[in-house]
Every structure is written in structure tokens, then in C-alpha cells.
């Protein structure tokens, strides 16, 4: 059985990706056959990060909804 690289090294590679979703995709591919409990925990941490990022993006979209609609109607600035 070939030696597996340390999870710390795999995580460092994942953190070099441009986004959390890209890092998660990388980890899913890299760790799909890894049976170490630490590998499962690492993947779970990045899944949580991706979920938090997704929920935050949805929250921000809701906040910007009215400003975007106003700009589409020709308003240059909005207040309130």
C-alpha cells in the first residue's frame, strides 16, 4: 500500500485554490478513497466552509436586491 501524503500538505494545497468551492472540489477528488478519519474531518470542515459561504452570498444578494432594482430603473444612488 503506497504511503499517503500528510493531510496537512493536502489541506495546504486546497487552500491555494481561488475559492472555497474549488478547494472543496479538489479535496473531494483527492480524498475520495482516503480512509483516514482525519481525511473525513478535513472534508467536513471544507463542506461547512462552503455552506457558510453559500449562505452568506445568498444573504448579500437579498441585501443588494433593492439597490440593483433601483439602478435598473435609472437611479444613481439610493438611501434608506
PDB file of C-alpha atoms in Angstrom:
ATOM      1  CA  UNK A   1       0.000   0.000   0.000  1.00  0.00           C
ATOM      2  CA  UNK A   2       1.538   3.332  -1.073  1.00  0.00           C
ATOM      3  CA  UNK A   3       2.168   5.915   1.575  1.00  0.00           C
ATOM      4  CA  UNK A   4      -0.388   8.718   1.698  1.00  0.00           C
ATOM      5  CA  UNK A   5       0.765  12.322   1.999  1.00  0.00           C
ATOM      6  CA  UNK A   6       0.116  14.093   5.280  1.00  0.00           C
ATOM      7  CA  UNK A   7      -3.305  15.705   5.482  1.00  0.00           C
ATOM      8  CA  UNK A   8      -1.637  18.974   6.413  1.00  0.00           C
ATOM      9  CA  UNK A   9       0.030  19.029   2.974  1.00  0.00           C
ATOM     10  CA  UNK A  10      -3.248  18.228   1.213  1.00  0.00           C
ATOM     11  CA  UNK A  11      -5.003  20.989   3.135  1.00  0.00           C
ATOM     12  CA  UNK A  12      -2.238  23.457   2.212  1.00  0.00           C
ATOM     13  CA  UNK A  13      -2.766  22.582  -1.468  1.00  0.00           C
ATOM     14  CA  UNK A  14      -6.519  23.086  -1.098  1.00  0.00           C
ATOM     15  CA  UNK A  15      -6.018  26.494   0.491  1.00  0.00           C
ATOM     16  CA  UNK A  16      -4.119  27.641  -2.601  1.00  0.00           C
ATOM     17  CA  UNK A  17      -7.298  27.352  -4.687  1.00  0.00           C
ATOM     18  CA  UNK A  18      -9.106  30.535  -5.685  1.00  0.00           C
ATOM     19  CA  UNK A  19     -12.338  29.768  -3.855  1.00  0.00           C
ATOM     20  CA  UNK A  20     -13.741  27.550  -1.152  1.00  0.00           C
ATOM     21  CA  UNK A  21     -15.819  25.658  -3.716  1.00  0.00           C
ATOM     22  CA  UNK A  22     -12.713  24.937  -5.808  1.00  0.00           C
ATOM     23  CA  UNK A  23     -10.871  23.792  -2.684  1.00  0.00           C
ATOM     24  CA  UNK A  24     -13.791  21.537  -1.778  1.00  0.00           C
ATOM     25  CA  UNK A  25     -13.850  20.012  -5.270  1.00  0.00           C
ATOM     26  CA  UNK A  26     -10.106  19.417  -5.041  1.00  0.00           C
ATOM     27  CA  UNK A  27     -10.448  17.736  -1.639  1.00  0.00           C
ATOM     28  CA  UNK A  28     -13.353  15.569  -2.759  1.00  0.00           C
ATOM     29  CA  UNK A  29     -11.304  14.272  -5.671  1.00  0.00           C
ATOM     30  CA  UNK A  30      -8.098  13.923  -3.649  1.00  0.00           C
ATOM     31  CA  UNK A  31      -9.639  12.256  -0.604  1.00  0.00           C
ATOM     32  CA  UNK A  32     -12.358  10.112  -2.204  1.00  0.00           C
ATOM     33  CA  UNK A  33     -10.539   6.844  -1.400  1.00  0.00           C
ATOM     34  CA  UNK A  34      -8.810   8.038   1.779  1.00  0.00           C
ATOM     35  CA  UNK A  35      -9.985   6.038   4.785  1.00  0.00           C
ATOM     36  CA  UNK A  36      -8.250   8.109   7.465  1.00  0.00           C
ATOM     37  CA  UNK A  37     -10.613   9.715   9.969  1.00  0.00           C
ATOM     38  CA  UNK A  38      -8.642  12.960   9.638  1.00  0.00           C
ATOM     39  CA  UNK A  39      -9.390  12.993   5.912  1.00  0.00           C
ATOM     40  CA  UNK A  40     -13.107  12.759   6.614  1.00  0.00           C
ATOM     41  CA  UNK A  41     -12.822  15.550   9.184  1.00  0.00           C
ATOM     42  CA  UNK A  42     -10.882  17.756   6.742  1.00  0.00           C
ATOM     43  CA  UNK A  43     -13.510  17.242   4.075  1.00  0.00           C
ATOM     44  CA  UNK A  44     -16.286  18.007   6.584  1.00  0.00           C
ATOM     45  CA  UNK A  45     -14.571  21.271   7.589  1.00  0.00           C
ATOM     46  CA  UNK A  46     -14.410  22.437   3.980  1.00  0.00           C
ATOM     47  CA  UNK A  47     -18.011  21.393   3.358  1.00  0.00           C
ATOM     48  CA  UNK A  48     -19.033  23.588   6.306  1.00  0.00           C
ATOM     49  CA  UNK A  49     -16.958  26.480   4.942  1.00  0.00           C
ATOM     50  CA  UNK A  50     -18.575  26.125   1.519  1.00  0.00           C
ATOM     51  CA  UNK A  51     -22.028  26.024   3.098  1.00  0.00           C
ATOM     52  CA  UNK A  52     -21.329  29.155   5.168  1.00  0.00           C
ATOM     53  CA  UNK A  53     -20.001  30.954   2.090  1.00  0.00           C
ATOM     54  CA  UNK A  54     -23.073  29.983   0.080  1.00  0.00           C
ATOM     55  CA  UNK A  55     -25.464  31.184   2.800  1.00  0.00           C
ATOM     56  CA  UNK A  56     -23.541  34.464   3.126  1.00  0.00           C
ATOM     57  CA  UNK A  57     -23.727  35.043  -0.636  1.00  0.00           C
ATOM     58  CA  UNK A  58     -27.488  34.452  -0.542  1.00  0.00           C
ATOM     59  CA  UNK A  59     -27.820  36.913   2.358  1.00  0.00           C
ATOM     60  CA  UNK A  60     -25.853  39.566   0.495  1.00  0.00           C
ATOM     61  CA  UNK A  61     -27.897  39.070  -2.658  1.00  0.00           C
ATOM     62  CA  UNK A  62     -31.045  39.805  -0.653  1.00  0.00           C
ATOM     63  CA  UNK A  63     -29.474  42.969   0.760  1.00  0.00           C
ATOM     64  CA  UNK A  64     -28.490  44.248  -2.664  1.00  0.00           C
ATOM     65  CA  UNK A  65     -31.817  43.394  -4.321  1.00  0.00           C
ATOM     66  CA  UNK A  66     -33.389  46.840  -3.919  1.00  0.00           C
ATOM     67  CA  UNK A  67     -30.267  48.699  -4.970  1.00  0.00           C
ATOM     68  CA  UNK A  68     -29.945  46.582  -8.104  1.00  0.00           C
ATOM     69  CA  UNK A  69     -33.608  47.161  -8.965  1.00  0.00           C
ATOM     70  CA  UNK A  70     -33.196  50.911  -8.454  1.00  0.00           C
ATOM     71  CA  UNK A  71     -30.149  51.044 -10.685  1.00  0.00           C
ATOM     72  CA  UNK A  72     -32.033  49.163 -13.399  1.00  0.00           C
ATOM     73  CA  UNK A  73     -34.706  51.881 -13.172  1.00  0.00           C
ATOM     74  CA  UNK A  74     -32.121  54.594 -13.661  1.00  0.00           C
ATOM     75  CA  UNK A  75     -31.493  55.761 -10.111  1.00  0.00           C
ATOM     76  CA  UNK A  76     -27.889  56.684  -9.435  1.00  0.00           C
ATOM     77  CA  UNK A  77     -27.973  56.445  -5.656  1.00  0.00           C
ATOM     78  CA  UNK A  78     -30.357  55.073  -3.077  1.00  0.00           C
ATOM     79  CA  UNK A  79     -30.709  55.756   0.637  1.00  0.00           C
ATOM     80  CA  UNK A  80     -32.547  54.169   3.456  1.00  0.00           C
TER      81      UNK A  80
END
